[in-house]
mmCIF file of C-alpha atoms and ligand atoms in Angstrom:
data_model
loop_
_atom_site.group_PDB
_atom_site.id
_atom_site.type_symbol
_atom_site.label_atom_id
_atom_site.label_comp_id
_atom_site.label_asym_id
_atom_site.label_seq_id
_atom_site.Cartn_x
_atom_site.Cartn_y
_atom_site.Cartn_z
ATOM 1 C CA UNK A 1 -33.549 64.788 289.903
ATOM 2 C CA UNK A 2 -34.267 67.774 287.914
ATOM 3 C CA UNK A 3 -33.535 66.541 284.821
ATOM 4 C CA UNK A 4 -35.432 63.328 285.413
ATOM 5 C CA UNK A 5 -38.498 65.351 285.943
ATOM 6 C CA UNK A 6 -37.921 67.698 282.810
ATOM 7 C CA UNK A 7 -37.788 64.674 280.766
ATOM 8 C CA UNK A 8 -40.955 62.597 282.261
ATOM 9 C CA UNK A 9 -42.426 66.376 281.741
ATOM 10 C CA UNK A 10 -41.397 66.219 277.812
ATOM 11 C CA UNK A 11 -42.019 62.666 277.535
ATOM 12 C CA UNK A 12 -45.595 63.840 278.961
ATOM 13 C CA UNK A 13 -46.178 67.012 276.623
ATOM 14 C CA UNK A 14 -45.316 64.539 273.842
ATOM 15 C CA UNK A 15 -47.417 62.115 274.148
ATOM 16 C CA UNK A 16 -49.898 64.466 274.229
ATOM 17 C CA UNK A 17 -49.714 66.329 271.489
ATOM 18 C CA UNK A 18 -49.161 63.608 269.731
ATOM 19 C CA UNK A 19 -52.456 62.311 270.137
ATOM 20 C CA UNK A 20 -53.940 65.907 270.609
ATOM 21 C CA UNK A 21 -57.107 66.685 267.695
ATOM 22 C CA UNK A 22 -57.754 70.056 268.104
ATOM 23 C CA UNK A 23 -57.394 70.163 264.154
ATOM 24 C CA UNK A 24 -57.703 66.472 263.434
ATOM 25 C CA UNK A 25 -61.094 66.756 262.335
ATOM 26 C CA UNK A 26 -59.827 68.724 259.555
ATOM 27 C CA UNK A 27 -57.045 66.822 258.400
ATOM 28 C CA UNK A 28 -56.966 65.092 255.458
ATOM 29 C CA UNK A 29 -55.231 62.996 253.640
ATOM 30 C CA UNK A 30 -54.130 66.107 251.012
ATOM 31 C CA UNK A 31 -53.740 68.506 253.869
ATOM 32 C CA UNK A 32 -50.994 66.207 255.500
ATOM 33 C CA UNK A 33 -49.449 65.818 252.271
ATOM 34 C CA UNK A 34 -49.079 69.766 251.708
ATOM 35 C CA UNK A 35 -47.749 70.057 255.244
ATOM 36 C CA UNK A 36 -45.389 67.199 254.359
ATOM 37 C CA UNK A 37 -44.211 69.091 250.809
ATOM 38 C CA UNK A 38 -43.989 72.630 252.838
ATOM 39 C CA UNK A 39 -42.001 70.966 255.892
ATOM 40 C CA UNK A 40 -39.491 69.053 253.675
ATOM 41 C CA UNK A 41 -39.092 72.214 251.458
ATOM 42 C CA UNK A 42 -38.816 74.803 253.950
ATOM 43 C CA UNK A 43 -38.155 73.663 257.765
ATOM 44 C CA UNK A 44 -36.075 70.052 256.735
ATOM 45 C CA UNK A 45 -33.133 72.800 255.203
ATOM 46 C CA UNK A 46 -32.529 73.199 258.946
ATOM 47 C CA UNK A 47 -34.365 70.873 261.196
ATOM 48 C CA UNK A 48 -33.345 68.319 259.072
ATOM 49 C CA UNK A 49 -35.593 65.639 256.944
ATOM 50 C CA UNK A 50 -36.552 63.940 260.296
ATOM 51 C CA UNK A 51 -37.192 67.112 262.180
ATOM 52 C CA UNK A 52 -34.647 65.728 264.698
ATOM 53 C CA UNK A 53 -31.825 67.792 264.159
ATOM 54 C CA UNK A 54 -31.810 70.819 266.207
ATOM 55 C CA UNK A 55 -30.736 70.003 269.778
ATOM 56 C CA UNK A 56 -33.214 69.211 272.370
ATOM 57 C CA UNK A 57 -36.418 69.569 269.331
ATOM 58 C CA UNK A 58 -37.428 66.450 267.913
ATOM 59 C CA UNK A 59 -40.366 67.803 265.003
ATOM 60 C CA UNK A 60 -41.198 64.471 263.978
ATOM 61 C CA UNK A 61 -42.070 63.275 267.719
ATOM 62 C CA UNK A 62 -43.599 66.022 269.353
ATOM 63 C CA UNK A 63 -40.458 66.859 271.569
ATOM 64 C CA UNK A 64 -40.086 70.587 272.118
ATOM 65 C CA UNK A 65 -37.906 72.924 274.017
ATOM 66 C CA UNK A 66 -40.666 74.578 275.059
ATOM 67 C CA UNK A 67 -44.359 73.044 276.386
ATOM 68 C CA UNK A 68 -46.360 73.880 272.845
ATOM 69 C CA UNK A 69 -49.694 73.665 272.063
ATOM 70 C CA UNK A 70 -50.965 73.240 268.303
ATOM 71 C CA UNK A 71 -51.824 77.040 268.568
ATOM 72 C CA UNK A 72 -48.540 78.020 269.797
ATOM 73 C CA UNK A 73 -46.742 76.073 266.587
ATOM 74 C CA UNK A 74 -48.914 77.626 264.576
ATOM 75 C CA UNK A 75 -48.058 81.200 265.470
ATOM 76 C CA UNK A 76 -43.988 79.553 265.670
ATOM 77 C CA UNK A 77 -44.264 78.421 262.177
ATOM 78 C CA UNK A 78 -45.872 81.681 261.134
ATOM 79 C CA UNK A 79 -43.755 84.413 262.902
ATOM 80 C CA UNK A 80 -41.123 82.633 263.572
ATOM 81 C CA UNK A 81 -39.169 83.189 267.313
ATOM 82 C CA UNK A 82 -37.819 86.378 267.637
ATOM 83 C CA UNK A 83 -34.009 86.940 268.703
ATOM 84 C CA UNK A 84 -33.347 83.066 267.405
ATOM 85 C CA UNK A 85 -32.494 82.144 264.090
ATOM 86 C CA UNK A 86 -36.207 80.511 263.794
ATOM 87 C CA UNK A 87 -37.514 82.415 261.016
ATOM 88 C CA UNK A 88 -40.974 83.572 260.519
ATOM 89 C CA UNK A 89 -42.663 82.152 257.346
ATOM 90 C CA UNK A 90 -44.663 83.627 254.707
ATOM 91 C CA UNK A 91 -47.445 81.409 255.745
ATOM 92 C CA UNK A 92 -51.573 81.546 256.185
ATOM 93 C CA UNK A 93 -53.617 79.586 259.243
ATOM 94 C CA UNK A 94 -54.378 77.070 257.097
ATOM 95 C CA UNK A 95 -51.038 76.706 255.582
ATOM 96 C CA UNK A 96 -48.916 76.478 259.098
ATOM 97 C CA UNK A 97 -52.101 74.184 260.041
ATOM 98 C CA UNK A 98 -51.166 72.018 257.639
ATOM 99 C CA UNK A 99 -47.606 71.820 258.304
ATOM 100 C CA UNK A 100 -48.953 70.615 262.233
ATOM 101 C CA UNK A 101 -51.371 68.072 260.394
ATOM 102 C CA UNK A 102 -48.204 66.464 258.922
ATOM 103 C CA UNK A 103 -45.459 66.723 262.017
ATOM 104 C CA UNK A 104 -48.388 65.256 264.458
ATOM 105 C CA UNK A 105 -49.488 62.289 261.416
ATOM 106 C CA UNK A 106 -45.630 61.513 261.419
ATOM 107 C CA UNK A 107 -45.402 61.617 265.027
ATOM 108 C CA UNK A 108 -48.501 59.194 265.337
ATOM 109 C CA UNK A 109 -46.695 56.859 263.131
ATOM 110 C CA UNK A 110 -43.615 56.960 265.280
ATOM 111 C CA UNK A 111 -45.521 55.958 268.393
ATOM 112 C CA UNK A 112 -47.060 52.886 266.915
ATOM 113 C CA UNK A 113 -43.370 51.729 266.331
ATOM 114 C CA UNK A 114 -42.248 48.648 268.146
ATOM 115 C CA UNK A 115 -40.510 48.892 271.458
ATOM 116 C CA UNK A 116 -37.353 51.054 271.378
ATOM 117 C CA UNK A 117 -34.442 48.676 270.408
ATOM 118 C CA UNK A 118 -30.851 48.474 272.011
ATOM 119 C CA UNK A 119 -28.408 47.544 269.499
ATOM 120 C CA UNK A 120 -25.958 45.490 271.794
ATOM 121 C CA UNK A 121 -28.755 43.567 272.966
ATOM 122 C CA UNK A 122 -29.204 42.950 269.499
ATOM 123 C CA UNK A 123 -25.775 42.187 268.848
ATOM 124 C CA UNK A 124 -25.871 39.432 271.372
ATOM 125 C CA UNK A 125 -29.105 37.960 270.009
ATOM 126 C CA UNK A 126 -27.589 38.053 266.425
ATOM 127 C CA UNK A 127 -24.483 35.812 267.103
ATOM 128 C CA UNK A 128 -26.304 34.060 269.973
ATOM 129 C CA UNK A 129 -30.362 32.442 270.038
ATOM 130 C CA UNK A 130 -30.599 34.134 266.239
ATOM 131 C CA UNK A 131 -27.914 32.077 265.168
ATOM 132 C CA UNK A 132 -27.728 34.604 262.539
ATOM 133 C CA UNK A 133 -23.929 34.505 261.637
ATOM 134 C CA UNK A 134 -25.035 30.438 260.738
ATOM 135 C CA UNK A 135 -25.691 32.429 257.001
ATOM 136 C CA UNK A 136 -24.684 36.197 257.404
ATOM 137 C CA UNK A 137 -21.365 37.565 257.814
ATOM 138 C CA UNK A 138 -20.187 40.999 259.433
ATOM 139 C CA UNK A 139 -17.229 42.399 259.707
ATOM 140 C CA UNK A 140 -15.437 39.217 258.393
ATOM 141 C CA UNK A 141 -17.100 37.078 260.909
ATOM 142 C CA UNK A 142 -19.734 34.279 259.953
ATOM 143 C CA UNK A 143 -20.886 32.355 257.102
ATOM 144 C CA UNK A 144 -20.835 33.577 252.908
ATOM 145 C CA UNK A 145 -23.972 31.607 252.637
ATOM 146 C CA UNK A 146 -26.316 34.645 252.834
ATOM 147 C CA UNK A 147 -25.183 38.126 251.875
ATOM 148 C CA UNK A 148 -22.945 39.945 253.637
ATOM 149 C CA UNK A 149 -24.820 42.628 256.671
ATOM 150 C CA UNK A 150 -21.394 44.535 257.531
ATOM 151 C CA UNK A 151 -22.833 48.061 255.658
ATOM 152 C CA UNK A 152 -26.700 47.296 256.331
ATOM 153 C CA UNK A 153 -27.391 50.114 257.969
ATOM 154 C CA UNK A 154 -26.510 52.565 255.241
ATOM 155 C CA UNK A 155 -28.483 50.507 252.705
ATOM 156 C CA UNK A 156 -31.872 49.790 254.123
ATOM 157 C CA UNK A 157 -34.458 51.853 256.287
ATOM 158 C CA UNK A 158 -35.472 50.726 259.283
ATOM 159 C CA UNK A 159 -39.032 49.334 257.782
ATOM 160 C CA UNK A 160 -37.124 47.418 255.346
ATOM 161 C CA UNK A 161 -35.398 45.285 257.953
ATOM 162 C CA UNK A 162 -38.386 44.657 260.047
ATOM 163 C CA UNK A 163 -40.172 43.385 257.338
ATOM 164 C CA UNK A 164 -36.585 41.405 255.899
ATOM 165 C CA UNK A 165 -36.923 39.471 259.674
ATOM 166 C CA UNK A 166 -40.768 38.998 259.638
ATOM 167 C CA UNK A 167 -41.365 38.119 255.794
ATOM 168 C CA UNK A 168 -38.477 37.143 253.986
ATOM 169 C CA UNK A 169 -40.661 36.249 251.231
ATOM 170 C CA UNK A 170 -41.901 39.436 250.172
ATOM 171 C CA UNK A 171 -39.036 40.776 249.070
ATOM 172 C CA UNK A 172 -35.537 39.168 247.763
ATOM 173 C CA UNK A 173 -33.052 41.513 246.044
ATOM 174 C CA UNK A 174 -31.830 40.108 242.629
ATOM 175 C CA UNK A 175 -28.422 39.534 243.985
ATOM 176 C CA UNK A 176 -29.643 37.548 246.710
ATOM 177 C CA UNK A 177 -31.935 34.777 245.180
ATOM 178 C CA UNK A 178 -31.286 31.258 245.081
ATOM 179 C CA UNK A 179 -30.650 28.666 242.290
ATOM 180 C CA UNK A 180 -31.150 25.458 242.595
ATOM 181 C CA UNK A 181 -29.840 22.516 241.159
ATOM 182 C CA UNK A 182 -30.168 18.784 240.446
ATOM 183 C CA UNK A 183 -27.937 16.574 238.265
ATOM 184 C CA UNK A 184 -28.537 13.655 236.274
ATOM 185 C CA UNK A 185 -28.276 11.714 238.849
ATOM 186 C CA UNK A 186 -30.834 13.435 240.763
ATOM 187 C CA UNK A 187 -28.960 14.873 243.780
ATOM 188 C CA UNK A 188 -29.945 18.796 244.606
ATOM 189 C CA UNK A 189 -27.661 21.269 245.203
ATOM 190 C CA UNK A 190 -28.935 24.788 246.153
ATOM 191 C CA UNK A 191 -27.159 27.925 247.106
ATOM 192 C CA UNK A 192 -26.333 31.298 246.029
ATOM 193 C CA UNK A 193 -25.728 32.051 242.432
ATOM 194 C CA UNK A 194 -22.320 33.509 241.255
ATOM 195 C CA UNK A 195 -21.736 33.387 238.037
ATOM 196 C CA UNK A 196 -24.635 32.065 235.360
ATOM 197 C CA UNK A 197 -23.211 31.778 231.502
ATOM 198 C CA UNK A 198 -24.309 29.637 228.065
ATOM 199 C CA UNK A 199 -22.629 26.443 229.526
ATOM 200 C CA UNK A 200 -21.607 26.796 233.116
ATOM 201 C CA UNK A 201 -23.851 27.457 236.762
ATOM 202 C CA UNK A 202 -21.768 28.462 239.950
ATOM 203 C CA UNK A 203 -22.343 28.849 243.404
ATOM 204 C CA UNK A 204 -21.891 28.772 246.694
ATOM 205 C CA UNK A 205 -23.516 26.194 248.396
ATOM 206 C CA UNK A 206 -25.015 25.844 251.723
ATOM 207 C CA UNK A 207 -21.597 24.642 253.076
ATOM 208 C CA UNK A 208 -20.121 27.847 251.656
ATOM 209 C CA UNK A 209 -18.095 25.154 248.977
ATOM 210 C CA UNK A 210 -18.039 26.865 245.592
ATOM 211 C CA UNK A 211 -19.191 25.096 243.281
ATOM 212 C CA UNK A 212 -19.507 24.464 239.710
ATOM 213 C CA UNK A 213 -21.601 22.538 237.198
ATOM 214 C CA UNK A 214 -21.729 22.143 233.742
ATOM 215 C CA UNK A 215 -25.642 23.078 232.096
ATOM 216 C CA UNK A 216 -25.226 19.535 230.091
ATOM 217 C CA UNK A 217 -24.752 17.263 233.473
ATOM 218 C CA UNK A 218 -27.871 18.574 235.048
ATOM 219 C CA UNK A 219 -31.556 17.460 234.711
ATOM 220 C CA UNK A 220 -32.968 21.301 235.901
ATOM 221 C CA UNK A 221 -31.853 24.148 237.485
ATOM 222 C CA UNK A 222 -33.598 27.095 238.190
ATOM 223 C CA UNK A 223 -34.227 30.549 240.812
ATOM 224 C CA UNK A 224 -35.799 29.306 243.890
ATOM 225 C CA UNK A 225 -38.465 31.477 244.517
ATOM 226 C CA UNK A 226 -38.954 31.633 248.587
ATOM 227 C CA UNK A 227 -35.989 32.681 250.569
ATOM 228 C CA UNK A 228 -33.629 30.569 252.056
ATOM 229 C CA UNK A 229 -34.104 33.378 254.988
ATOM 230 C CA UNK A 230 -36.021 31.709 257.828
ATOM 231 C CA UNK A 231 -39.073 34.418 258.986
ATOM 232 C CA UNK A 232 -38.607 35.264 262.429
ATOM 233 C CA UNK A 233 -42.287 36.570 262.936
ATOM 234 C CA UNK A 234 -43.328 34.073 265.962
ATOM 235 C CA UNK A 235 -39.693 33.248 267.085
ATOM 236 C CA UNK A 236 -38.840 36.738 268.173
ATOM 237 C CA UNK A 237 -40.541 39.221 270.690
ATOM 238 C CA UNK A 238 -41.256 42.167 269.908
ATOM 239 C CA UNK A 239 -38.248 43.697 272.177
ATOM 240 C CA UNK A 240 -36.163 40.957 270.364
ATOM 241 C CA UNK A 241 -37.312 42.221 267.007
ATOM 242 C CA UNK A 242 -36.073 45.896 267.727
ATOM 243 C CA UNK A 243 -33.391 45.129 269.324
ATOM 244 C CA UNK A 244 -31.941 43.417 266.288
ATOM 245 C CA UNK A 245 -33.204 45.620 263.866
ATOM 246 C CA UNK A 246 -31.181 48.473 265.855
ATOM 247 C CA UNK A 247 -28.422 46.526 266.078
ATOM 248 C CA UNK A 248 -29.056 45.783 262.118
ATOM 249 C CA UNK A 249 -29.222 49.797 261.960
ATOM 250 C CA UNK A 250 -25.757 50.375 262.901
ATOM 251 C CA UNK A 251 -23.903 48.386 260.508
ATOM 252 C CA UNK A 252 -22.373 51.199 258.681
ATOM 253 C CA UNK A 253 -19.174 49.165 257.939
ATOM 254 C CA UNK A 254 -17.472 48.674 255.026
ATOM 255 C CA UNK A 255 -17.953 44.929 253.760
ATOM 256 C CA UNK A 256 -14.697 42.431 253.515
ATOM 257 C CA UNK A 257 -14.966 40.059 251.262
HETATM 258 C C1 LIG B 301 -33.281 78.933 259.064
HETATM 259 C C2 LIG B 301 -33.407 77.726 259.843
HETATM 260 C C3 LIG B 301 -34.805 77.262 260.255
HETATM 261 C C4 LIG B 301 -35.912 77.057 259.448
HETATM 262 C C5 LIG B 301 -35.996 77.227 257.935
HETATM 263 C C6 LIG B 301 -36.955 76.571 260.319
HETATM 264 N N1 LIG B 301 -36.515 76.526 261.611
HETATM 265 FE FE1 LIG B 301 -37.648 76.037 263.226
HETATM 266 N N2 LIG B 301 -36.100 76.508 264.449
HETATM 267 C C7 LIG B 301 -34.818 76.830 264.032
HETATM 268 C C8 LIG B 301 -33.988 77.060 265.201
HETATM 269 C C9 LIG B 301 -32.509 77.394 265.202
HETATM 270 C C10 LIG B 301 -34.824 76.857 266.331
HETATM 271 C C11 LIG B 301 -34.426 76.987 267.807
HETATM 272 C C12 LIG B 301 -34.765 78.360 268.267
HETATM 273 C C13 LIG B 301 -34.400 78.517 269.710
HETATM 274 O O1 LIG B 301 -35.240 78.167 270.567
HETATM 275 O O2 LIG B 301 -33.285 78.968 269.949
HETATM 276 C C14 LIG B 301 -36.135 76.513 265.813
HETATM 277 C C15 LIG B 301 -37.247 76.265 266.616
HETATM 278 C C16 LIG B 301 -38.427 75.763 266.152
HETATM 279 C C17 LIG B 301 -39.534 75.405 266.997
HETATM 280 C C18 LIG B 301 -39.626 75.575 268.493
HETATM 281 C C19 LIG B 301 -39.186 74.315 269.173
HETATM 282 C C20 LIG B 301 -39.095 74.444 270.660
HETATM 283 O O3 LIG B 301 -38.846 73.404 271.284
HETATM 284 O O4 LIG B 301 -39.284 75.550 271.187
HETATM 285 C C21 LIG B 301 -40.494 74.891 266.178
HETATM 286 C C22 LIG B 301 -41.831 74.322 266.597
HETATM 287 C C23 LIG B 301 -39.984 74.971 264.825
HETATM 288 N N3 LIG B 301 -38.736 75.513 264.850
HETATM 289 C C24 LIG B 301 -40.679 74.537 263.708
HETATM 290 C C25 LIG B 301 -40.296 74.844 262.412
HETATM 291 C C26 LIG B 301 -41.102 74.545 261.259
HETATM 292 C C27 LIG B 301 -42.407 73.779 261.287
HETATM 293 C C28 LIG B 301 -40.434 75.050 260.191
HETATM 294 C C29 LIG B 301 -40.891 75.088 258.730
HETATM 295 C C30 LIG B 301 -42.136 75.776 258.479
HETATM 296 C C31 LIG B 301 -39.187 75.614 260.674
HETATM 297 N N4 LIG B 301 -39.146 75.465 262.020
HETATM 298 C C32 LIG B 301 -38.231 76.230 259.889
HETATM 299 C C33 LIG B 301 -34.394 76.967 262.726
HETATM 300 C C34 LIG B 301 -35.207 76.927 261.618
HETATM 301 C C1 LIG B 302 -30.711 29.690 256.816
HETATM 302 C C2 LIG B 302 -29.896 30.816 256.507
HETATM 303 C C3 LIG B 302 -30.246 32.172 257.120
HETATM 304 C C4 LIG B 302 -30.397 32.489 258.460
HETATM 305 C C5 LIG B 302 -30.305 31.572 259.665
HETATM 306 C C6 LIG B 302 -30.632 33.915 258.509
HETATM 307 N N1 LIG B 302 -30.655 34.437 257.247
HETATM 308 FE FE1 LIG B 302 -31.001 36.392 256.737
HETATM 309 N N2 LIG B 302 -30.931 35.890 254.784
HETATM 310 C C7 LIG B 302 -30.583 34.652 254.266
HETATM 311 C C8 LIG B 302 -30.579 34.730 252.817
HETATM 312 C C9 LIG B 302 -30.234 33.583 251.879
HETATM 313 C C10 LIG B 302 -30.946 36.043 252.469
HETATM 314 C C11 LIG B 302 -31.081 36.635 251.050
HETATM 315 C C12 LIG B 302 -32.432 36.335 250.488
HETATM 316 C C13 LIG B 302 -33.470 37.245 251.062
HETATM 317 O O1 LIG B 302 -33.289 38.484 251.018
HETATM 318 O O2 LIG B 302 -34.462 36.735 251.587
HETATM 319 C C14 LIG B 302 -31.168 36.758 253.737
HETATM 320 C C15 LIG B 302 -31.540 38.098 253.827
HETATM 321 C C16 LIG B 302 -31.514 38.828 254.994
HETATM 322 C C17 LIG B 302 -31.740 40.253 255.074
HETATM 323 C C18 LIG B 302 -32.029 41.179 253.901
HETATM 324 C C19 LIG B 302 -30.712 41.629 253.337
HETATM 325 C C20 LIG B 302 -30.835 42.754 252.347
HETATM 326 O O3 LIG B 302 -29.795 43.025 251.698
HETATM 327 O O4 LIG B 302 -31.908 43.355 252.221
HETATM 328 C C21 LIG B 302 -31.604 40.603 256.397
HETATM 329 C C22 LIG B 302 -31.743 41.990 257.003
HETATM 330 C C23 LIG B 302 -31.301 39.399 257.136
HETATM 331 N N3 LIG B 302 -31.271 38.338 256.246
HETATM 332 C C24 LIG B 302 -31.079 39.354 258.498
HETATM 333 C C25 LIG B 302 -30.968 38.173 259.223
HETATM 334 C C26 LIG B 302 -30.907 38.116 260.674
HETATM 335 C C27 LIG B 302 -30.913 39.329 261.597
HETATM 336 C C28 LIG B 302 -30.850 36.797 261.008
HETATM 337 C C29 LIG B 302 -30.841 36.175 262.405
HETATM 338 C C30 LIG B 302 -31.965 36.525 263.258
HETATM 339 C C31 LIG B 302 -30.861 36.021 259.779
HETATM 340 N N4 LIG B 302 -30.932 36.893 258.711
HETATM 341 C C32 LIG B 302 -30.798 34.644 259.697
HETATM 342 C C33 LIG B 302 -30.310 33.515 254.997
HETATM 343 C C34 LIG B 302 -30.414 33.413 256.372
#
């Protein structure tokens, strides 16, 4: 019971300071940038470059040990806290000021995030209603079609994957486009390129069958410029969305062919 009502009284102290303006008025777009250079050059070395990694302090959201006004970081940042290995910086008002700018514009970011995923409800939507293993394989499982997601996680940020599930378009990786085909005879084939030389095209097709042509037996062939990746943008919710892009998140595997 107590420790429910510590956290609703973080989650509360939070959520207030994030949207606290006692210096917003003076915050500008430069000043946030100076806290950001200060924070990542000074206070990342130990609280890490997402603020998050000092137990129970979470910079970057507005979670503190301690209820904290912006006054009260200001003096923190500034003299540091005696008797703990929080140092005190060689810093003026405005700098430390700053430095609060930033952690509260990064915070404000945060809370405009989508809903907090859970990655095995993501897991279950991914080989289940996403149907995503239909193109993707991970961890050996599913379809060459697609590229392989087993090591995701430690490839892409977590913007990149919302945006790979809600606008394929916008961005396809070289290794990832997708050629296209049509013989003589005028039947298609597309899939994803493998090997491309003077006389030869291969690929893997859409029924993961390698294939290959010669240049001379085909009428055109050519990138494809959209993705073959379906966008998910008004099939998903947006609990559906970050659940899989959690779940997408911790794919830190290392890929099988
Ligand atoms: C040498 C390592 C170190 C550096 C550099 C450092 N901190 Fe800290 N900081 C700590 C430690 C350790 C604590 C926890 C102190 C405690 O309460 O025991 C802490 C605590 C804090 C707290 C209080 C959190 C709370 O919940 O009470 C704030 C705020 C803070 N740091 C901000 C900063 C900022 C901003 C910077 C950069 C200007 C910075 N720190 C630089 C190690 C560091
Ligand atoms: C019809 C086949 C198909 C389906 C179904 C499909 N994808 Fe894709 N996906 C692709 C292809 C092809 C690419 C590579 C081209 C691109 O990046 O758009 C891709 C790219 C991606 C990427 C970017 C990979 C990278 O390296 O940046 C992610 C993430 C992704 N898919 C996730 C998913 C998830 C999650 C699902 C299920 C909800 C899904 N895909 C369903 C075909 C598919």
């Amino acid at each position: 019971m107590r420790t429910a009502q510590a956290c609703i009284l973080t989650l509360a102290v939070a959520v207030a300071w994030a949207g606290a303006s006692l210096f917003a008025q003076h915050d500008t777009a430069a000043d946030i940038e100076d806290g950001g250079r200060v924070f990542q050059n000074t206070c990342a070395n130990c609280h890490g470059p997402d603020g998050d990694q000092i137990a129970g302090i979470d910079l970057g959201r507005g979670q503190f040990r301690r209820p904290m006004s912006d006054q009260d970081l200001i003096q923190i940042i500034r003299n540091g806290i005696p008797g703990t290995p929080m140092p005190a910086g060689n810093f003026s008002e405005e700098q430390a000021a700053r430095v609060v700018a930033y952690l509260r514009s990064v915070a404000a970011s945060k809370r405009s995030d989508t809903a907090v995923g859970d990655a095995s409800r993501g897991h279950a939507l991914f080989e289940g209603k996403g149907a995503c293993l239909s193109c993707h394989r991970v961890n050996g499982n599913g379809s060459r079609l697609g590229p392989d997601l087993t090591n995701l996680g430690q490839l892409r940020r977590f913007v990149d994957l919302e945006r790979s599930l809600l606008d394929p378009d916008a961005e396809v990786l070289g290794q990832n486009r997708f050629y296209r085909v049509v013989s003589k005879d005028g039947v298609t084939t597309t899939g994803r390129l493998l090997n491309l030389d003077t006389f030869t095209v291969q690929m893997i097709d859409s029924r993961e069958q390698l294939r290959s042509f010669v240049k001379s037996d085909l009428r055109e062939h050519g990138f494809i410029e959209k993705s073959p990746m379906p966008s998910y943008k008004d099939k998903l919710t947006a609990q559906e969305l970050a659940d899989l892009v959690s779940y997408l998140v911790s794919l830190k595997g290392k890929a099988t062919p």
